[in-house]
Coordinates of C-alpha atoms in Angstrom, one line a residue:
Chain A
M933 CA 100.0 93.6 73.8
K934 CA 97.2 91.6 72.6
K935 CA 99.2 88.5 73.0
F936 CA 100.3 89.4 76.5
R937 CA 96.6 89.8 77.3
Q938 CA 95.3 86.7 76.2
Y939 CA 98.1 84.7 78.1
F940 CA 97.7 86.9 81.3
L941 CA 93.7 86.2 81.2
A942 CA 94.5 82.2 80.6
Q943 CA 96.7 82.5 83.6
L944 CA 94.0 84.3 85.4
K945 CA 92.0 81.2 84.6
R946 CA 94.3 79.0 86.1
V947 CA 94.6 80.9 89.1
W948 CA 90.7 80.7 89.6
K949 CA 90.7 77.0 88.7
A950 CA 93.4 76.3 91.4
F951 CA 91.5 78.6 93.9
P952 CA 89.7 76.0 95.9
F953 CA 92.9 74.3 96.8
I954 CA 94.8 77.3 97.6
A955 CA 92.1 78.6 99.5
L956 CA 92.1 75.4 101.6
M957 CA 95.8 75.4 102.2
T958 CA 95.4 79.0 103.4
V959 CA 92.6 78.2 106.0
L960 CA 94.9 75.3 107.1
L961 CA 98.0 77.7 107.5
V962 CA 95.8 80.3 109.4
G963 CA 94.7 77.6 111.8
C964 CA 98.0 76.5 112.1
M965 CA 99.4 79.8 113.0
A966 CA 96.4 80.7 115.0
V967 CA 96.8 77.7 117.2
I968 CA 100.8 78.0 117.6
S969 CA 100.1 81.8 118.3
I970 CA 97.6 80.8 121.1
A971 CA 99.9 78.0 122.6
M972 CA 102.8 80.5 122.4
L973 CA 100.7 83.1 124.2
R974 CA 99.5 81.0 127.0
S975 CA 103.0 79.4 127.4
Y976 CA 104.0 82.8 127.8
N977 CA 101.2 84.0 130.3
S978 CA 101.6 80.8 132.6
S979 CA 105.7 81.0 132.3
D980 CA 105.1 84.4 133.4
K981 CA 103.5 83.6 136.4
K982 CA 105.7 80.5 136.9
Q983 CA 108.6 82.9 137.1
K984 CA 107.2 84.7 140.2
L985 CA 107.8 83.2 143.3
E986 CA 105.1 82.6 145.7
I987 CA 105.9 83.1 149.4
G988 CA 103.0 82.3 151.8
I989 CA 103.0 84.1 155.2
A990 CA 101.6 82.4 158.2
G991 CA 101.0 83.0 161.9
D992 CA 100.9 86.1 163.8
T993 CA 100.9 89.0 161.6
S994 CA 98.9 91.5 163.5
N995 CA 101.7 93.4 164.7
N996 CA 102.2 97.0 163.2
Y997 CA 105.7 96.6 162.7
I998 CA 105.5 93.2 161.1
S999 CA 102.7 94.3 159.2
F1000 CA 104.7 97.2 157.8
G1001 CA 107.6 94.9 157.5
L1002 CA 105.6 92.6 155.0
M1003 CA 104.8 95.6 153.1
A1004 CA 108.0 97.1 152.8
V1005 CA 109.4 93.7 151.6
Q1006 CA 106.5 93.4 149.0
M1007 CA 107.5 97.1 147.6
L1008 CA 111.5 96.3 147.7
D1009 CA 112.8 96.9 144.2
T1010 CA 115.0 93.8 144.6
S1011 CA 111.8 91.6 145.4
R1012 CA 108.6 93.3 143.9
F1013 CA 108.9 91.8 140.4
Y1014 CA 109.7 88.2 141.4
V1015 CA 108.1 87.7 144.6
D1016 CA 104.5 87.6 145.8
F1017 CA 103.5 87.2 149.3
S1018 CA 100.3 86.0 150.4
Q1019 CA 98.9 85.6 153.9
M1020 CA 97.4 82.4 154.8
S1021 CA 96.8 80.1 157.6
E1022 CA 99.5 77.5 157.9
E1023 CA 97.9 74.7 157.1
E1024 CA 96.7 76.2 153.8
A1025 CA 100.5 77.2 153.5
K1026 CA 101.7 73.5 154.0
S1027 CA 99.2 71.9 151.5
R1028 CA 100.0 74.6 149.0
L1029 CA 103.6 73.7 149.2
K1030 CA 103.1 70.1 149.1
A1031 CA 101.1 70.8 145.9
G1032 CA 104.2 72.7 144.3
E1033 CA 101.7 76.0 144.2
M1034 CA 104.1 77.9 146.5
T1035 CA 108.0 78.1 146.8
A1036 CA 108.2 78.4 150.4
Y1037 CA 106.4 80.1 153.3
V1038 CA 107.3 81.7 156.6
V1039 CA 105.7 81.1 159.8
I1040 CA 105.9 84.0 162.6
P1041 CA 105.2 82.6 165.9
E1042 CA 102.6 84.2 168.3
G1043 CA 104.1 86.8 170.3
F1044 CA 107.1 87.2 167.9
A1045 CA 107.3 90.8 168.2
E1046 CA 106.9 91.1 171.7
A1047 CA 109.8 88.6 172.3
F1048 CA 112.1 90.2 169.8
D1049 CA 111.5 93.6 171.3
A1050 CA 112.2 91.9 174.8
G1051 CA 115.5 90.9 173.4
E1052 CA 114.5 87.0 173.6
D1053 CA 115.6 84.4 171.1
A1054 CA 112.7 85.0 168.7
K1055 CA 112.8 83.2 165.4
V1056 CA 110.6 82.9 162.4
T1057 CA 110.2 79.6 160.8
Y1058 CA 111.1 79.5 156.9
A1059 CA 109.7 76.3 155.2
A1060 CA 110.5 75.6 151.6
A1061 CA 110.2 72.6 149.2
N1062 CA 113.2 70.1 148.9
Q1063 CA 115.4 72.1 146.6
A1064 CA 119.0 71.6 147.2
S1065 CA 120.1 74.6 144.8
G1066 CA 117.9 76.4 142.0
L1067 CA 116.9 80.0 141.5
G1068 CA 114.0 79.5 143.7
S1069 CA 116.1 78.5 146.7
A1070 CA 118.4 81.4 146.2
L1071 CA 116.0 83.8 145.6
T1072 CA 114.1 83.0 149.0
N1073 CA 117.4 82.7 150.8
E1074 CA 118.1 86.3 150.1
I1075 CA 114.7 87.5 150.7
V1076 CA 114.8 85.9 154.2
E1077 CA 118.3 87.6 154.5
I1078 CA 116.5 90.7 153.4
V1079 CA 113.6 90.7 155.9
S1080 CA 115.9 90.2 158.5
N1081 CA 118.1 92.9 157.8
V1082 CA 114.9 95.1 157.7
I1083 CA 113.9 94.0 160.8
Y1084 CA 117.1 94.5 162.4
S1085 CA 117.8 97.7 161.1
S1086 CA 114.2 99.2 162.0
R1087 CA 114.9 97.4 165.7
T1088 CA 118.2 99.4 165.8
S1089 CA 116.7 102.6 164.5
I1090 CA 113.8 102.5 167.2
N1091 CA 116.3 101.5 170.1
G1092 CA 118.8 104.6 168.5
I1093 CA 115.5 107.1 168.7
W1094 CA 114.3 105.8 172.3
S1095 CA 118.0 106.5 173.5
F1096 CA 118.4 109.5 171.9
M1097 CA 115.0 110.6 173.6
D1098 CA 116.1 109.4 177.0
D1099 CA 119.3 111.4 176.5
Y1100 CA 117.7 114.7 175.6
D1101 CA 114.5 114.1 178.3
C1102 CA 111.8 114.2 175.3
P1103 CA 108.3 114.0 177.0
E1104 CA 106.7 112.4 174.3
D1105 CA 105.8 108.7 174.3
P1106 CA 108.6 106.8 172.9
N1107 CA 106.1 104.4 171.2
V1108 CA 104.3 107.0 169.5
V1109 CA 107.1 108.9 168.2
S1110 CA 108.7 105.7 166.6
D1111 CA 105.4 104.7 165.3
D1112 CA 105.0 108.2 163.5
L1113 CA 108.7 108.1 162.1
F1114 CA 108.1 104.5 161.0
A1115 CA 104.7 105.2 159.3
E1116 CA 106.7 108.5 157.6
F1117 CA 109.2 106.0 156.3
M1118 CA 106.7 103.3 155.0
N1119 CA 105.1 106.6 153.0
L1120 CA 108.6 107.2 151.3
F1121 CA 108.6 103.3 150.4
L1122 CA 105.0 103.5 149.0
G1123 CA 105.8 107.0 147.3
R1124 CA 108.6 105.5 145.9
T1125 CA 106.7 103.4 143.4
K1126 CA 105.6 106.4 141.2
F1127 CA 109.0 108.0 140.7
W1128 CA 109.7 106.4 137.7
S1129 CA 107.8 105.9 134.3
V1130 CA 108.3 103.1 131.7
N1131 CA 108.6 103.8 128.2
Y1132 CA 108.6 100.6 125.9
L1133 CA 110.7 101.3 123.0
G1134 CA 109.6 98.2 121.2
A1135 CA 111.4 95.7 119.2
D1136 CA 112.9 97.8 116.6
G1137 CA 113.5 101.1 118.5
S1138 CA 110.4 102.9 116.9
L1139 CA 107.7 100.8 117.0
G1140 CA 105.7 99.4 120.1
F1141 CA 106.2 95.3 120.5
I1142 CA 102.3 95.0 119.4
S1143 CA 102.8 97.0 116.2
Y1144 CA 106.2 95.5 115.4
Y1145 CA 104.7 92.0 115.5
V1146 CA 101.6 92.9 113.8
I1147 CA 104.0 93.7 110.7
A1148 CA 105.9 90.2 111.6
I1149 CA 103.2 88.2 111.6
M1150 CA 102.0 89.4 108.4
I1151 CA 105.3 89.3 106.7
L1152 CA 105.9 85.5 108.2
F1153 CA 102.3 84.6 106.9
M1154 CA 103.1 85.9 103.6
L1155 CA 106.6 84.0 103.5
L1156 CA 104.9 80.7 104.4
W1157 CA 102.0 81.1 102.1
G1158 CA 104.2 80.6 99.1
I1159 CA 103.5 76.7 100.0
T1160 CA 100.2 77.1 98.6
G1161 CA 100.9 78.0 95.3
S1162 CA 102.6 74.6 94.5
S1163 CA 99.4 73.3 92.6
L1164 CA 99.7 76.3 90.3
F1165 CA 103.4 75.8 89.3
M1166 CA 104.4 72.1 89.9
K1167 CA 104.2 69.7 87.0
R1168 CA 104.4 72.3 84.8
D1169 CA 105.6 71.3 81.1
V1170 CA 108.6 73.2 79.5
S1171 CA 106.8 72.2 76.1
L1172 CA 104.5 75.1 76.9
A1173 CA 107.3 77.8 77.3
K1174 CA 108.7 76.5 74.1
F1175 CA 105.6 76.6 72.4
L1176 CA 104.6 80.0 73.4
K1177 CA 108.0 81.4 72.5
A1178 CA 107.7 79.6 68.8
K1179 CA 104.5 81.8 68.8
G1180 CA 106.3 85.0 69.3
Q1181 CA 105.6 84.9 73.0
G1182 CA 109.4 85.4 74.6
I1183 CA 110.4 84.3 78.0
L1184 CA 109.6 87.8 79.5
L1185 CA 106.3 88.1 78.3
Q1186 CA 105.3 84.5 79.8
I1187 CA 107.2 85.4 83.1
S1188 CA 105.2 88.8 83.4
A1189 CA 101.7 87.3 82.7
E1190 CA 102.4 84.4 84.9
Y1191 CA 103.7 86.4 87.9
L1192 CA 100.8 89.2 87.5
A1193 CA 98.2 86.4 87.8
Y1194 CA 100.1 85.0 90.8
F1195 CA 100.3 88.6 92.4
V1196 CA 96.7 89.2 91.9
L1197 CA 95.9 85.9 93.8
M1198 CA 98.0 86.7 96.5
A1199 CA 97.1 90.2 96.8
G1200 CA 93.4 89.1 96.6
T1201 CA 94.2 86.5 99.5
M1202 CA 96.3 88.3 101.6
L1203 CA 93.6 91.5 101.5
M1204 CA 90.7 89.0 102.4
I1205 CA 92.5 87.7 105.6
F1206 CA 94.1 90.9 106.9
M1207 CA 91.2 93.3 106.5
P1208 CA 89.0 91.1 108.7
A1209 CA 91.5 90.8 110.9
V1210 CA 92.0 94.5 111.4
V1211 CA 88.3 94.7 112.1
V1212 CA 88.4 91.9 114.8
M1213 CA 91.6 93.6 116.4
A1214 CA 89.1 97.0 116.5
K1215 CA 86.5 94.8 118.3
A1216 CA 88.6 93.1 120.4
N1217 CA 89.9 96.4 121.6
L1218 CA 93.5 95.6 120.4
I1219 CA 94.3 99.2 119.2
L1220 CA 98.0 99.9 117.8
P1221 CA 99.1 103.4 118.9
E1222 CA 99.7 104.3 115.4
W1223 CA 95.8 103.5 114.9
Q1224 CA 94.6 105.7 117.6
N1225 CA 92.2 107.8 115.5
D1226 CA 90.2 105.3 113.7
P1227 CA 91.6 101.8 114.2
V1228 CA 89.6 100.0 111.3
S1229 CA 90.2 102.7 108.6
Q1230 CA 93.8 103.1 109.6
G1231 CA 94.3 99.4 109.7
I1232 CA 92.7 98.8 106.3
T1233 CA 94.9 101.3 104.7
F1234 CA 97.9 100.0 106.2
V1235 CA 96.9 96.5 104.8
V1236 CA 96.2 98.1 101.4
R1237 CA 99.7 99.9 101.7
M1238 CA 101.2 96.7 102.2
L1239 CA 100.9 95.7 98.5
P1240 CA 104.2 96.3 97.4
A1241 CA 105.6 94.2 100.3
M1242 CA 103.1 91.5 99.0
A1243 CA 104.2 92.3 95.3
L1244 CA 108.1 91.4 96.3
L1245 CA 107.4 88.2 98.4
A1246 CA 105.2 87.1 95.4
A1247 CA 108.2 87.5 92.9
F1248 CA 110.1 85.7 95.6
H1249 CA 108.1 82.6 95.7
F1250 CA 107.7 82.6 91.7
F1251 CA 111.3 82.8 91.5
L1252 CA 112.0 79.7 93.8
Y1253 CA 109.3 77.9 91.9
E1254 CA 111.0 78.4 88.7
L1255 CA 114.2 77.0 90.0
I1256 CA 112.5 73.7 91.7
T1257 CA 109.9 72.0 89.5
N1258 CA 109.6 68.9 91.8
M1259 CA 106.6 69.3 94.0
V1260 CA 107.9 67.9 97.3
S1261 CA 111.1 69.5 96.8
G1262 CA 109.4 72.9 95.7
I1263 CA 107.4 72.8 98.9
L1264 CA 110.1 71.9 101.2
F1265 CA 112.0 74.7 99.8
Q1266 CA 109.4 77.2 100.3
F1267 CA 108.8 76.3 103.6
I1268 CA 112.5 76.4 104.8
M1269 CA 113.5 79.6 102.9
G1270 CA 110.3 81.3 104.1
L1271 CA 110.9 80.1 107.7
G1272 CA 114.4 80.8 107.6
L1273 CA 114.2 84.3 106.0
A1274 CA 111.2 85.0 108.5
Y1275 CA 113.6 84.0 111.8
L1276 CA 116.5 86.2 110.3
S1277 CA 114.3 89.1 109.6
G1278 CA 113.0 89.5 113.3
C1279 CA 109.5 88.0 112.4
I1280 CA 109.7 85.5 115.3
Y1281 CA 112.3 87.1 117.4
P1282 CA 113.0 90.8 117.4
L1283 CA 115.6 91.9 115.5
S1284 CA 117.4 93.6 118.1
F1285 CA 118.1 90.1 119.8
F1286 CA 120.5 89.7 116.9
P1287 CA 123.8 90.3 116.6
E1288 CA 125.1 94.0 115.4
S1289 CA 126.3 92.3 112.0
I1290 CA 123.1 90.4 111.1
Q1291 CA 121.1 93.7 111.9
R1292 CA 122.9 95.2 109.4
L1293 CA 122.6 92.7 106.9
V1294 CA 119.0 92.1 107.2
P1295 CA 117.5 95.2 105.2
F1296 CA 119.0 93.8 102.2
L1297 CA 117.1 90.6 102.4
P1298 CA 113.8 90.3 100.6
S1299 CA 112.1 89.5 103.9
G1300 CA 114.0 92.2 106.0
L1301 CA 113.2 95.0 103.2
A1302 CA 109.6 94.1 103.5
M1303 CA 109.6 94.4 107.3
K1304 CA 111.3 97.8 107.0
Y1305 CA 108.9 99.2 104.4
G1306 CA 106.1 97.7 106.8
A1307 CA 107.6 99.6 109.6
G1308 CA 107.9 102.8 107.6
V1309 CA 104.1 102.5 106.7
M1310 CA 103.1 102.0 110.1
R1311 CA 105.1 104.6 111.4
G1312 CA 103.8 106.9 108.4
V1313 CA 107.1 107.8 107.3
S1314 CA 108.7 108.3 103.7
V1315 CA 109.4 104.8 102.3
G1316 CA 111.1 105.8 99.1
T1317 CA 114.2 103.9 99.6
E1318 CA 112.3 101.0 100.5
M1319 CA 110.0 101.0 97.5
A1320 CA 113.1 101.6 95.5
G1321 CA 114.7 98.6 96.9
I1322 CA 111.3 96.7 96.1
V1323 CA 111.5 97.5 92.5
L1324 CA 115.1 96.2 92.1
Y1325 CA 114.2 93.1 93.9
L1326 CA 111.2 92.5 91.7
A1327 CA 113.4 93.3 88.7
L1328 CA 116.0 90.7 90.2
F1329 CA 113.6 87.6 90.8
L1330 CA 111.5 87.9 87.9
G1331 CA 114.9 88.3 85.5
L1332 CA 116.5 85.3 87.3
A1333 CA 113.2 83.3 86.7
A1334 CA 113.7 84.2 83.2
I1335 CA 117.1 83.0 83.0
V1336 CA 116.4 79.9 84.7
R1337 CA 113.4 79.3 82.3
G1338 CA 115.5 79.9 79.4
R1339 CA 118.0 77.1 80.4
R1340 CA 115.3 74.9 81.1
M1341 CA 113.7 75.3 77.7
K1342 CA 117.3 74.7 76.3
A1343 CA 117.6 71.3 77.9
Chain B
M192 CA 107.1 75.4 44.2
I193 CA 107.8 77.0 47.4
M194 CA 111.0 75.5 49.0
T195 CA 112.1 75.6 52.5
E196 CA 115.6 75.6 52.9
I197 CA 117.8 75.1 56.0
K198 CA 121.7 75.4 55.3
N199 CA 124.5 74.7 57.5
I200 CA 122.9 74.8 61.0
K201 CA 125.4 74.4 63.7
K202 CA 124.9 74.4 67.5
K203 CA 127.4 73.6 70.3
Y204 CA 126.9 73.4 74.2
G205 CA 130.1 74.4 75.4
K206 CA 132.4 72.1 73.9
K207 CA 129.8 69.4 72.7
I208 CA 128.8 69.6 69.2
V209 CA 125.1 69.1 68.8
L210 CA 124.4 69.8 65.3
E211 CA 127.1 69.9 62.6
D212 CA 126.3 71.3 59.3
I213 CA 122.8 70.5 59.0
S214 CA 121.6 71.3 55.4
F215 CA 118.4 69.9 53.7
S216 CA 115.2 71.2 52.0
V217 CA 111.4 70.5 51.9
Q218 CA 109.4 71.1 49.1
E219 CA 105.7 72.2 49.1
G220 CA 103.2 69.4 50.1
K221 CA 106.0 67.2 51.3
C222 CA 107.2 65.6 54.6
V223 CA 111.0 65.3 55.7
G224 CA 111.5 62.5 58.6
I225 CA 114.5 62.9 61.1
L226 CA 115.3 59.6 62.3
G227 CA 117.8 59.1 65.4
G228 CA 118.3 57.9 68.8
N229 CA 117.6 59.7 72.0
G230 CA 119.8 62.6 72.4
C231 CA 121.0 62.6 69.0
G232 CA 119.8 66.4 68.2
K233 CA 116.3 66.2 66.6
S234 CA 114.4 68.1 69.2
T235 CA 117.3 70.6 69.3
L236 CA 117.1 71.0 65.3
L237 CA 113.3 71.6 65.8
S238 CA 113.5 74.0 68.6
I239 CA 116.5 75.9 66.8
L240 CA 114.2 75.8 63.5
A241 CA 111.1 76.8 65.8
G242 CA 112.8 80.0 67.3
V243 CA 113.0 78.5 70.7
Q244 CA 116.8 78.4 70.5
K245 CA 119.3 80.1 68.5
A246 CA 121.7 78.4 66.1
D247 CA 125.4 79.3 66.2
N248 CA 125.5 79.2 62.5
G249 CA 123.4 78.7 59.4
S250 CA 120.1 79.7 57.5
F251 CA 116.6 79.0 57.8
L252 CA 115.0 80.1 54.4
W253 CA 111.3 80.2 53.3
E254 CA 110.5 81.8 49.9
G255 CA 113.9 83.6 50.0
A256 CA 113.0 84.8 53.5
D257 CA 115.4 84.2 56.6
L258 CA 113.2 83.1 59.1
F259 CA 115.9 83.3 61.6
A260 CA 115.9 87.0 61.1
D261 CA 112.3 87.8 60.9
G262 CA 110.3 86.4 63.9
K263 CA 107.1 87.9 62.8
V264 CA 107.2 86.3 59.5
R265 CA 108.4 82.9 61.2
S266 CA 105.7 83.0 63.6
E267 CA 103.2 83.2 60.7
I268 CA 104.2 80.3 58.6
L269 CA 105.3 78.1 61.2
G270 CA 103.5 75.5 63.3
Y271 CA 105.5 73.8 66.1
V272 CA 104.5 71.0 68.3
P273 CA 107.2 70.3 70.7
Q274 CA 107.6 66.9 72.7
G275 CA 105.3 67.0 75.6
N276 CA 102.1 68.6 75.6
P277 CA 101.9 72.5 75.4
L278 CA 98.8 72.7 77.3
M279 CA 97.5 74.4 80.5
E280 CA 96.4 71.6 82.6
E281 CA 93.8 73.4 84.4
L282 CA 92.0 74.9 81.7
T283 CA 89.4 72.9 79.1
A284 CA 90.2 72.4 75.7
W285 CA 88.3 75.4 74.8
D286 CA 90.1 77.8 77.1
N287 CA 93.4 76.6 75.5
L288 CA 92.2 76.9 72.1
R289 CA 91.0 80.4 73.1
L290 CA 94.5 81.5 73.4
W291 CA 95.3 81.2 69.9
Y292 CA 91.8 81.4 68.1
D293 CA 89.3 84.0 68.1
K294 CA 86.1 83.0 69.1
E295 CA 84.4 83.2 65.5
S296 CA 87.2 81.2 63.9
L297 CA 87.4 78.6 66.8
K298 CA 83.8 78.0 66.3
K299 CA 83.8 77.7 62.5
E300 CA 87.0 75.2 63.0
L301 CA 85.3 73.1 65.6
E302 CA 82.5 72.8 63.1
E303 CA 84.1 72.0 59.9
G304 CA 87.7 72.9 60.1
V305 CA 90.6 71.4 61.1
L306 CA 89.8 71.1 64.8
A307 CA 86.7 69.1 63.4
M308 CA 89.0 66.8 61.4
L309 CA 91.1 66.2 64.6
G310 CA 88.0 65.2 66.7
I311 CA 88.4 68.1 69.3
P312 CA 84.6 68.8 69.6
G313 CA 84.3 65.5 71.2
F314 CA 86.1 66.7 74.3
I315 CA 85.9 70.3 73.8
R316 CA 84.9 71.2 77.6
V317 CA 86.9 68.5 79.2
P318 CA 90.0 69.8 81.3
V319 CA 93.4 69.1 80.1
K320 CA 94.2 67.1 83.1
K321 CA 91.3 64.7 82.3
M322 CA 92.1 63.8 79.0
S323 CA 94.0 60.8 77.3
G324 CA 97.5 61.3 75.5
G325 CA 95.8 61.2 72.5
M326 CA 93.3 64.0 72.9
K327 CA 95.9 66.1 74.3
K328 CA 98.4 65.5 71.4
R329 CA 95.4 66.1 68.8
L330 CA 94.5 69.2 71.0
S331 CA 98.3 70.5 71.1
I332 CA 98.4 69.7 67.0
G333 CA 95.0 72.0 67.1
C334 CA 96.6 74.9 69.0
A335 CA 99.7 74.7 66.6
V336 CA 97.7 75.1 63.2
A337 CA 95.6 78.2 64.6
N338 CA 97.4 80.6 62.1
R339 CA 97.2 78.4 59.3
P340 CA 101.0 77.7 58.8
K341 CA 102.6 76.5 55.8
L342 CA 105.6 74.6 57.6
L343 CA 104.8 72.2 60.7
L344 CA 107.5 71.1 62.7
L345 CA 106.5 68.0 65.1
D346 CA 108.4 66.5 67.6
E347 CA 107.4 62.9 68.1
P348 CA 103.6 63.6 67.7
S349 CA 102.9 60.0 68.1
A350 CA 104.8 59.2 71.1
A351 CA 102.8 56.8 73.6
L352 CA 99.8 57.0 71.8
D353 CA 97.6 54.1 70.8
L354 CA 96.9 53.0 67.0
V355 CA 93.5 54.6 66.6
C356 CA 94.9 58.3 67.7
K357 CA 98.3 57.5 65.4
E358 CA 95.7 56.8 62.6
R359 CA 93.8 60.0 63.2
I360 CA 96.7 62.1 63.5
G361 CA 98.3 60.6 60.2
N362 CA 95.2 61.4 58.6
Y363 CA 95.1 65.1 59.3
L364 CA 98.9 65.1 58.1
R365 CA 98.0 63.6 55.0
D366 CA 95.4 66.1 54.5
F367 CA 97.6 69.0 55.7
K368 CA 100.0 67.6 52.9
A369 CA 97.5 67.2 50.4
Q370 CA 96.7 71.0 50.9
G371 CA 100.3 72.2 50.3
G372 CA 101.6 72.2 53.5
S373 CA 105.1 71.0 54.3
I374 CA 106.3 69.0 57.3
I375 CA 109.4 68.3 59.2
L376 CA 108.9 65.6 61.2
A377 CA 111.3 64.0 64.2
T378 CA 110.2 60.4 64.7
H379 CA 111.0 57.1 66.4
D380 CA 107.8 55.7 65.1
V381 CA 107.7 53.2 62.1
P382 CA 104.2 53.9 61.0
E383 CA 105.0 57.8 60.8
L384 CA 107.6 56.9 58.5
E385 CA 105.0 56.2 55.8
L386 CA 104.1 59.8 56.1
C387 CA 107.5 60.9 55.1
D388 CA 108.5 61.5 51.6
E389 CA 112.2 62.1 52.4
L390 CA 114.3 60.5 55.1
F391 CA 117.2 61.3 57.1
I392 CA 119.0 59.8 59.8
M393 CA 120.6 62.2 62.9
K394 CA 123.9 60.4 64.3
E395 CA 126.2 62.5 66.3
G396 CA 125.0 65.7 65.1
V397 CA 125.5 64.8 61.5
L398 CA 122.4 64.2 59.0
E399 CA 122.6 61.5 56.4
P400 CA 120.0 60.6 54.0
Y401 CA 118.2 57.4 54.4
T402 CA 115.8 55.2 52.6
F403 CA 113.7 52.7 54.7
D404 CA 113.3 49.3 53.0
G405 CA 110.5 48.1 55.5
N406 CA 113.2 46.2 57.5
V407 CA 113.1 47.7 61.3
H408 CA 116.2 45.9 61.8
H409 CA 118.3 47.6 59.3
L410 CA 117.0 50.8 60.5
V411 CA 118.0 50.3 64.2
G412 CA 121.3 49.2 62.8
R413 CA 121.9 52.4 61.4
L414 CA 121.0 54.1 64.3

């Protein structure tokens, strides 16, 4: 026990000496991930906007039917999620189309409604950017089709009502009647906006998207953080391991002391990063549904409860470094393995995006197990099975590290 | 007269025989040198004797005690300095030594003991990564003798060291012998041969006695 304690304390001293370099690498890693996250977020937001078509409406929109019609088209299920209609002058519409800020614009000529009513050949002009094909062009064509159909159908309906009233000698003003009916019809359209509610099931079927990605980013960061341990593990002389063994400190004792010191380093660093991150999230009003009661306290509790996942990933890093002793290869290997496992485990794209066969395999990967454990902790459910898995993985990685070291000592 | 006896040690890696029936003895206060080319099995023999690896066969007796069976006695009476430097590079000489010495005995040894003899006080607060090869080797020996061993196993202790360092280490080893300690030394170094009371050549896993006549060419011819 005394030998273990002495060696463990020596390893903690090593960790302390190496800490400035590790802290610097950690800051760089946080910076890189922050830059990438912000760039991705901005790209997502702008591409979200770019996915929506903007169509300008110019000309005479004073007529009630045209106004109602435009409103109807905007509220239609088939167009409301990917089309924005904006009213503007024709000059403005032309310049915005030329600048590429709009997909197309429609010009309703003066007196269109009256001419249409009188049965004259009234046409709406549709101007688009020069696209021979493409989604924008196809969608705009569809919208024009829809608008024409709506106008035609409503005109037909109005004529039908008037004819009915004529047939039955109704004394009311047919224009007033058709206006009232049309208004009633529009109310139904507008009323339809509230007949559904959206319940986001989230990426893993149980957690919200943000909660899922909080865990995913944590796991991804912990996986990539393994590269910062290079200064501790590289250029190690196997002669020290031989020397320790000759002095009665066997391989398992060596591995245990070194791993524990590394875990202390990793846990300390993660707590120093994630705890303030939780506070920042709360201040920025980014409150997860699971942390509604007390975002800071519940968030910090969550971070602390993630220590077993940190232990698992620390053991993973430790094993990889035992396997590869060359510095450059070691860092590359850590990076590739970390990123690969993060990708497969749903840290980058949600797990639900992957085929069923992959989804079944993932909980057995160390990173997948860490994700599953994190999800369980987040939801506040029992994580006994996941903990058992973590303990097994710890034994596996440290056992394999001991075997590798034994072989290196014999060489 | 305490005698260390190594008898019939065998070691195979797969089908390759590394050590074949290695037997010799070391008297109290004497040094046995083992010469041989690279990869002949010298380091393997020493690591087996130190308990780092297990022999397939054979015995290692000290005062009648089987050191292969009794790891506790082995770690008490043996000091082992492998090839390379068994030190933690980030730490100072003091921190490395504290792993093996308690504070009081470390201070005492630095003032007037074996560590003073090795010249370690001169670089006690220097991190290992900033030390020269000679300093590292002296520190390694200092760590190895913390338990006041009776038998030292040294694997090429003077490799890549300058003459001054070699002389310093040589002086220490002579002193160790004079105080009754025994040494088994694997070496390539001609000056180290002067320390040895008995020489063997290891060739293809077999140990043969050898008498050095001072002619290096003859020695090379035998290797």
